[in-house]
PDB file of C-alpha atoms in Angstrom:
ATOM      1  CA  MET A   1       0.049   0.004  -0.070  1.00 39.00           C
ATOM      2  CA  SER A   2       2.878   2.369   0.735  1.00 41.00           C
ATOM      3  CA  GLY A   3       3.579   2.643  -3.017  1.00 44.00           C
ATOM      4  CA  GLN A   4       0.116   4.027  -3.610  1.00 49.00           C
ATOM      5  CA  VAL A   5       0.226   6.763  -0.986  1.00 48.00           C
ATOM      6  CA  HIS A   6       1.849  10.028  -2.170  1.00 51.00           C
ATOM      7  CA  ASN A   7       1.323  12.080   1.031  1.00 53.00           C
ATOM      8  CA  PRO A   8       4.871  13.040   2.114  1.00 52.00           C
ATOM      9  CA  PHE A   9       3.822  12.618   5.838  1.00 51.00           C
ATOM     10  CA  TYR A  10       2.746   9.007   5.263  1.00 54.00           C
ATOM     11  CA  LEU A  11       4.845   6.819   7.490  1.00 53.00           C
ATOM     12  CA  SER A  12       5.431   3.132   6.879  1.00 55.00           C
ATOM     13  CA  LEU A  13       7.543   1.411   9.508  1.00 54.00           C
ATOM     14  CA  GLN A  14       7.565  -1.939   7.714  1.00 57.00           C
ATOM     15  CA  PRO A  15      10.699  -2.653   5.537  1.00 64.00           C
ATOM     16  CA  ALA A  16       9.868  -2.400   1.858  1.00 79.00           C
ATOM     17  CA  ASN A  17      11.088  -4.496  -1.023  1.00 83.00           C
ATOM     18  CA  THR A  18      13.471  -1.652  -1.888  1.00 87.00           C
ATOM     19  CA  HIS A  19      15.301  -2.252   1.412  1.00 85.00           C
ATOM     20  CA  LEU A  20      15.418  -6.022   0.645  1.00 86.00           C
ATOM     21  CA  ALA A  21      16.978  -5.271  -2.872  1.00 90.00           C
ATOM     22  CA  ARG A  22      19.612  -2.958  -1.412  1.00 90.00           C
ATOM     23  CA  GLY A  23      20.533  -5.436   1.286  1.00 88.00           C
ATOM     24  CA  LEU A  24      20.935  -8.171  -1.265  1.00 90.00           C
ATOM     25  CA  VAL A  25      23.157  -6.058  -3.459  1.00 93.00           C
ATOM     26  CA  SER A  26      25.341  -5.455  -0.361  1.00 90.00           C
ATOM     27  CA  LEU A  27      25.496  -9.139   0.428  1.00 89.00           C
ATOM     28  CA  LEU A  28      26.582 -10.022  -3.134  1.00 92.00           C
ATOM     29  CA  ALA A  29      29.170  -7.219  -3.248  1.00 93.00           C
ATOM     30  CA  VAL A  30      30.748  -8.329   0.074  1.00 92.00           C
ATOM     31  CA  ASN A  31      31.191 -11.798  -1.339  1.00 90.00           C
ATOM     32  CA  TYR A  32      32.365 -10.491  -4.745  1.00 92.00           C
ATOM     33  CA  TRP A  33      29.412 -12.185  -6.554  1.00 92.00           C
ATOM     34  CA  TYR A  34      29.056  -9.675  -9.332  1.00 94.00           C
ATOM     35  CA  ARG A  35      27.555 -11.939 -11.975  1.00 93.00           C
ATOM     36  CA  VAL A  36      24.009 -12.968 -11.539  1.00 93.00           C
ATOM     37  CA  THR A  37      20.867 -14.168 -13.266  1.00 93.00           C
ATOM     38  CA  MET A  38      17.498 -12.816 -12.140  1.00 94.00           C
ATOM     39  CA  LEU A  39      14.166 -14.461 -12.267  1.00 94.00           C
ATOM     40  CA  VAL A  40      11.065 -12.362 -11.328  1.00 95.00           C
ATOM     41  CA  GLU A  41       7.451 -13.306 -11.121  1.00 94.00           C
ATOM     42  CA  GLU A  42       5.495 -11.048 -13.445  1.00 94.00           C
ATOM     43  CA  GLU A  43       3.007 -10.126 -10.788  1.00 92.00           C
ATOM     44  CA  LEU A  44       5.866  -8.839  -8.570  1.00 92.00           C
ATOM     45  CA  ARG A  45       7.649  -6.973 -11.299  1.00 92.00           C
ATOM     46  CA  TYR A  46       6.731  -3.503  -9.995  1.00 92.00           C
ATOM     47  CA  ASP A  47       6.848  -4.053  -6.283  1.00 89.00           C
ATOM     48  CA  GLY A  48      10.126  -2.137  -5.933  1.00 90.00           C
ATOM     49  CA  PHE A  49      12.514  -5.009  -5.653  1.00 91.00           C
ATOM     50  CA  ARG A  50      13.439  -5.469  -9.355  1.00 94.00           C
ATOM     51  CA  ASN A  51      13.917  -1.759 -10.135  1.00 94.00           C
ATOM     52  CA  THR A  52      15.912  -1.089  -6.985  1.00 94.00           C
ATOM     53  CA  PHE A  53      18.171  -4.016  -7.650  1.00 95.00           C
ATOM     54  CA  LEU A  54      18.838  -3.052 -11.244  1.00 95.00           C
ATOM     55  CA  ASP A  55      19.485   0.575 -10.192  1.00 95.00           C
ATOM     56  CA  HIS A  56      22.087  -0.491  -7.777  1.00 95.00           C
ATOM     57  CA  THR A  57      23.919  -2.838 -10.088  1.00 95.00           C
ATOM     58  CA  GLN A  58      24.638  -0.376 -12.892  1.00 94.00           C
ATOM     59  CA  ASP A  59      28.295  -0.210 -12.116  1.00 92.00           C
ATOM     60  CA  GLU A  60      30.559  -1.855 -14.690  1.00 92.00           C
ATOM     61  CA  LYS A  61      31.636  -4.526 -12.205  1.00 94.00           C
ATOM     62  CA  TRP A  62      28.127  -5.918 -12.182  1.00 96.00           C
ATOM     63  CA  THR A  63      26.661  -8.195 -14.760  1.00 93.00           C
ATOM     64  CA  VAL A  64      23.057  -9.196 -14.765  1.00 93.00           C
ATOM     65  CA  GLU A  65      23.555 -11.851 -17.380  1.00 91.00           C
ATOM     66  CA  ASP A  66      19.905 -12.679 -17.907  1.00 90.00           C
ATOM     67  CA  GLU A  67      16.561 -11.605 -16.514  1.00 92.00           C
ATOM     68  CA  LEU A  68      13.509 -13.664 -16.914  1.00 92.00           C
ATOM     69  CA  ILE A  69      10.065 -12.225 -16.227  1.00 94.00           C
ATOM     70  CA  LEU A  70       7.693 -15.259 -15.706  1.00 94.00           C
ATOM     71  CA  SER A  71       4.029 -15.097 -15.278  1.00 93.00           C
ATOM     72  CA  ARG A  72       2.407 -17.459 -12.758  1.00 90.00           C
ATOM     73  CA  GLY A  73      -0.053 -18.303 -15.606  1.00 92.00           C
ATOM     74  CA  LEU A  74       2.713 -20.182 -17.485  1.00 94.00           C
ATOM     75  CA  SER A  75       2.558 -24.021 -17.614  1.00 94.00           C
ATOM     76  CA  ASP A  76       5.299 -26.136 -16.163  1.00 91.00           C
ATOM     77  CA  VAL A  77       6.493 -26.908 -19.755  1.00 93.00           C
ATOM     78  CA  GLU A  78       6.680 -23.163 -20.565  1.00 94.00           C
ATOM     79  CA  ILE A  79       8.758 -22.609 -17.417  1.00 93.00           C
ATOM     80  CA  GLN A  80      11.105 -25.399 -18.331  1.00 91.00           C
ATOM     81  CA  GLU A  81      11.539 -23.907 -21.825  1.00 92.00           C
ATOM     82  CA  ALA A  82      12.397 -20.480 -20.333  1.00 92.00           C
ATOM     83  CA  LEU A  83      14.933 -22.037 -17.874  1.00 89.00           C
ATOM     84  CA  ALA A  84      16.495 -24.175 -20.605  1.00 88.00           C
ATOM     85  CA  ALA A  85      17.677 -21.008 -22.237  1.00 86.00           C
ATOM     86  CA  LEU A  86      19.728 -20.124 -19.093  1.00 82.00           C
ATOM     87  CA  SER A  87      21.766 -23.427 -19.121  1.00 76.00           C
ATOM     88  CA  PRO A  88      24.770 -21.910 -21.108  1.00 79.00           C
ATOM     89  CA  ASN A  89      25.018 -19.023 -18.574  1.00 78.00           C
ATOM     90  CA  VAL A  90      28.326 -18.195 -17.039  1.00 81.00           C
ATOM     91  CA  SER A  91      26.709 -16.894 -13.942  1.00 82.00           C
ATOM     92  CA  ARG A  92      26.082 -19.449 -11.160  1.00 82.00           C
ATOM     93  CA  ILE A  93      23.936 -17.375  -8.948  1.00 89.00           C
ATOM     94  CA  PHE A  94      20.247 -17.219  -9.626  1.00 90.00           C
ATOM     95  CA  ILE A  95      18.041 -14.705  -7.749  1.00 92.00           C
ATOM     96  CA  LEU A  96      14.446 -15.710  -7.514  1.00 91.00           C
ATOM     97  CA  HIS A  97      11.929 -13.011  -6.552  1.00 93.00           C
ATOM     98  CA  SER A  98       8.551 -14.661  -6.497  1.00 90.00           C
ATOM     99  CA  SER A  99       5.691 -15.974  -4.310  1.00 88.00           C
ATOM    100  CA  THR A 100       6.139 -19.235  -2.489  1.00 86.00           C
ATOM    101  CA  SER A 101       3.941 -21.194  -4.781  1.00 88.00           C
ATOM    102  CA  PHE A 102       5.602 -19.940  -7.899  1.00 91.00           C
ATOM    103  CA  ALA A 103       9.050 -20.512  -6.400  1.00 88.00           C
ATOM    104  CA  HIS A 104       8.024 -24.077  -5.704  1.00 87.00           C
ATOM    105  CA  ARG A 105       7.008 -24.621  -9.412  1.00 90.00           C
ATOM    106  CA  VAL A 106      10.260 -22.998 -10.645  1.00 90.00           C
ATOM    107  CA  LEU A 107      12.631 -24.895  -8.362  1.00 86.00           C
ATOM    108  CA  SER A 108      10.806 -28.171  -9.033  1.00 86.00           C
ATOM    109  CA  VAL A 109      11.557 -28.067 -12.751  1.00 87.00           C
ATOM    110  CA  ALA A 110      14.888 -26.331 -12.741  1.00 85.00           C
ATOM    111  CA  PRO A 111      16.957 -29.582 -12.102  1.00 80.00           C
ATOM    112  CA  LYS A 112      15.332 -31.071 -15.179  1.00 81.00           C
ATOM    113  CA  VAL A 113      16.759 -28.396 -17.600  1.00 80.00           C
ATOM    114  CA  LEU A 114      19.823 -26.899 -15.833  1.00 77.00           C
ATOM    115  CA  ASN A 115      23.092 -28.717 -15.718  1.00 66.00           C
ATOM    116  CA  VAL A 116      23.423 -29.847 -12.083  1.00 61.00           C
ATOM    117  CA  ASP A 117      27.251 -30.327 -12.583  1.00 58.00           C
ATOM    118  CA  LYS A 118      27.484 -26.526 -12.881  1.00 63.00           C
ATOM    119  CA  GLN A 119      26.300 -26.108  -9.305  1.00 68.00           C
ATOM    120  CA  PHE A 120      23.953 -23.256  -9.626  1.00 73.00           C
ATOM    121  CA  ALA A 121      23.242 -21.358  -6.400  1.00 83.00           C
ATOM    122  CA  TRP A 122      19.688 -20.110  -5.846  1.00 86.00           C
ATOM    123  CA  ILE A 123      18.833 -17.118  -3.660  1.00 87.00           C
ATOM    124  CA  VAL A 124      15.147 -16.632  -2.998  1.00 87.00           C
ATOM    125  CA  THR A 125      13.688 -13.478  -1.547  1.00 86.00           C
ATOM    126  CA  GLY A 126      11.408 -13.138   1.452  1.00 76.00           C
ATOM    127  CA  ASN A 127       8.241 -13.593  -0.634  1.00 71.00           C
ATOM    128  CA  ALA A 128       9.298 -17.073  -1.541  1.00 67.00           C
ATOM    129  CA  TYR A 129      10.381 -18.134   1.972  1.00 68.00           C
ATOM    130  CA  THR A 130       8.536 -20.943   3.618  1.00 70.00           C
ATOM    131  CA  ARG A 131       8.753 -23.444   6.453  1.00 72.00           C
ATOM    132  CA  ASN A 132       6.493 -25.949   4.654  1.00 69.00           C
ATOM    133  CA  GLU A 133       8.617 -29.120   4.451  1.00 74.00           C
ATOM    134  CA  ARG A 134       6.554 -30.423   1.562  1.00 72.00           C
ATOM    135  CA  ILE A 135       7.634 -27.399  -0.576  1.00 72.00           C
ATOM    136  CA  LEU A 136      11.148 -27.301   0.730  1.00 73.00           C
ATOM    137  CA  ARG A 137      11.806 -30.802  -0.483  1.00 75.00           C
ATOM    138  CA  ASP A 138      11.864 -29.471  -4.061  1.00 73.00           C
ATOM    139  CA  PHE A 139      14.179 -26.681  -3.229  1.00 74.00           C
ATOM    140  CA  PRO A 140      17.711 -27.403  -4.550  1.00 70.00           C
ATOM    141  CA  LEU A 141      20.256 -28.271  -1.731  1.00 68.00           C
ATOM    142  CA  GLY A 142      22.003 -25.095  -0.691  1.00 65.00           C
ATOM    143  CA  THR A 143      19.193 -22.682  -1.550  1.00 74.00           C
ATOM    144  CA  LYS A 144      19.494 -19.564   0.440  1.00 75.00           C
ATOM    145  CA  ALA A 145      16.591 -17.311   1.579  1.00 72.00           C
ATOM    146  CA  PHE A 146      17.242 -13.548   1.918  1.00 71.00           C
ATOM    147  CA  LEU A 147      14.923 -12.194   4.505  1.00 61.00           C
ATOM    148  CA  MET A 148      14.295  -8.923   6.423  1.00 64.00           C
ATOM    149  CA  ASN A 149      15.430  -8.965  10.020  1.00 60.00           C
ATOM    150  CA  GLN A 150      12.191  -8.556  12.074  1.00 54.00           C
ATOM    151  CA  ASP A 151      13.773  -7.774  15.321  1.00 55.00           C
ATOM    152  CA  LEU A 152      12.598  -4.548  16.766  1.00 56.00           C
ATOM    153  CA  HIS A 153      15.059  -2.058  18.160  1.00 59.00           C
ATOM    154  CA  VAL A 154      13.220   0.823  19.799  1.00 63.00           C
ATOM    155  CA  GLU A 155      16.167   3.264  19.685  1.00 69.00           C
ATOM    156  CA  GLU A 156      16.658   2.732  15.912  1.00 67.00           C
ATOM    157  CA  LEU A 157      12.965   2.979  15.326  1.00 66.00           C
ATOM    158  CA  LEU A 158      12.695   6.389  17.167  1.00 75.00           C
ATOM    159  CA  ARG A 159      15.689   7.719  15.334  1.00 78.00           C
ATOM    160  CA  ASP A 160      14.424   6.671  11.952  1.00 74.00           C
ATOM    161  CA  THR A 161      10.940   8.135  12.802  1.00 76.00           C
ATOM    162  CA  LEU A 162      12.440  11.507  13.775  1.00 81.00           C
ATOM    163  CA  ASP A 163      14.641  11.479  10.698  1.00 80.00           C
ATOM    164  CA  PHE A 164      11.634  10.810   8.480  1.00 76.00           C
ATOM    165  CA  ILE A 165       9.562  13.612  10.020  1.00 78.00           C
ATOM    166  CA  LEU A 166      12.455  16.043   9.747  1.00 80.00           C
ATOM    167  CA  ALA A 167      12.860  15.127   6.049  1.00 79.00           C
ATOM    168  CA  ALA A 168       9.093  15.577   5.415  1.00 75.00           C
ATOM    169  CA  PHE A 169       9.209  18.999   6.851  1.00 75.00           C
ATOM    170  CA  GLN A 170      12.393  20.021   4.966  1.00 77.00           C
ATOM    171  CA  GLU A 171      10.774  18.883   1.630  1.00 75.00           C
ATOM    172  CA  ASN A 172       7.491  20.731   2.365  1.00 71.00           C
ATOM    173  CA  PRO A 173       8.439  24.039   4.100  1.00 69.00           C
ATOM    174  CA  HIS A 174       5.190  25.638   2.929  1.00 66.00           C
ATOM    175  CA  LEU A 175       3.341  23.577   5.470  1.00 60.00           C
ATOM    176  CA  TYR A 176       4.943  25.337   8.450  1.00 58.00           C
ATOM    177  CA  GLN A 177       6.286  28.700   7.203  1.00 59.00           C
ATOM    178  CA  ASP A 178       2.856  30.325   6.793  1.00 58.00           C
ATOM    179  CA  LYS A 179       1.397  30.936  10.307  1.00 56.00           C
ATOM    180  CA  THR A 180      -2.141  31.101   8.901  1.00 55.00           C
ATOM    181  CA  THR A 181      -1.716  27.432   8.022  1.00 52.00           C
ATOM    182  CA  TRP A 182      -1.215  26.656  11.638  1.00 52.00           C
ATOM    183  CA  LEU A 183      -4.441  28.452  12.618  1.00 52.00           C
ATOM    184  CA  GLN A 184      -6.497  26.873   9.836  1.00 53.00           C
ATOM    185  CA  ARG A 185      -5.258  23.336  10.616  1.00 52.00           C
ATOM    186  CA  GLY A 186      -4.585  23.547  14.376  1.00 52.00           C
ATOM    187  CA  CYS A 187      -6.936  22.170  17.087  1.00 53.00           C
ATOM    188  CA  TRP A 188      -6.987  25.348  19.092  1.00 50.00           C
ATOM    189  CA  SER A 189      -9.240  28.410  18.942  1.00 50.00           C
ATOM    190  CA  THR A 190      -8.139  31.237  16.654  1.00 51.00           C
ATOM    191  CA  ASN A 191      -9.838  34.118  18.486  1.00 51.00           C
ATOM    192  CA  GLY A 192      -7.013  34.638  20.973  1.00 51.00           C
ATOM    193  CA  GLU A 193      -8.880  33.324  23.920  1.00 53.00           C
ATOM    194  CA  SER A 194      -7.387  30.604  26.153  1.00 51.00           C
ATOM    195  CA  PRO A 195      -8.457  27.278  24.667  1.00 51.00           C
ATOM    196  CA  LEU A 196     -10.643  25.341  27.139  1.00 50.00           C
ATOM    197  CA  PRO A 197     -12.059  22.399  25.101  1.00 51.00           C
ATOM    198  CA  ASN A 198     -15.502  21.496  26.525  1.00 54.00           C
ATOM    199  CA  HIS A 199     -14.598  23.328  29.726  1.00 55.00           C
ATOM    200  CA  ASN A 200     -12.700  20.286  30.770  1.00 52.00           C
ATOM    201  CA  ALA A 201     -11.242  20.795  34.309  1.00 51.00           C
ATOM    202  CA  VAL A 202      -8.069  19.305  33.077  1.00 47.00           C
ATOM    203  CA  TYR A 203      -7.378  22.452  30.934  1.00 44.00           C
ATOM    204  CA  GLU A 204      -8.405  24.995  33.677  1.00 47.00           C
TER     205      GLU A 204
END
């Protein structure tokens, strides 16, 4: 939903797919894994992950050798045909950004068309992560899941929230520079009298 809200004061505390993509780029860079192949489920193409990942791998040291956009409406045979085209790839790291159900389908047919002797490494994103043992049986040995850390650190949360609010005001100075805006949008009386809402004794 955060991608559909354009109010600069909208605050989303949940990590987004853009954070996931940047984190994965950092992980790959630390390990000098600069050549990858990306598979993205069509229905997740514009969720922020793909565009952010590609934006952060524009440096010449990076090579996204192939990118497959696969629709969940494809048959298993069509998925096999798409994967078969990747067999000659030099890259050995495959990044799969998809739902759990679609990841299950892709990883089930991959060994049938990809040369297992080349030892492809699969990294699935959080959307494809599951603890379902029935599904995990079809994941290739050594498949890695890249997930968000869900631990809550209050100090970091407070700092990030304050940074966000400060940035919002800096980008929209017209909201606070005009004093009339305060009066129009404020919760207190504008007639100069002391505000005593409902004559509540708390305010007297």
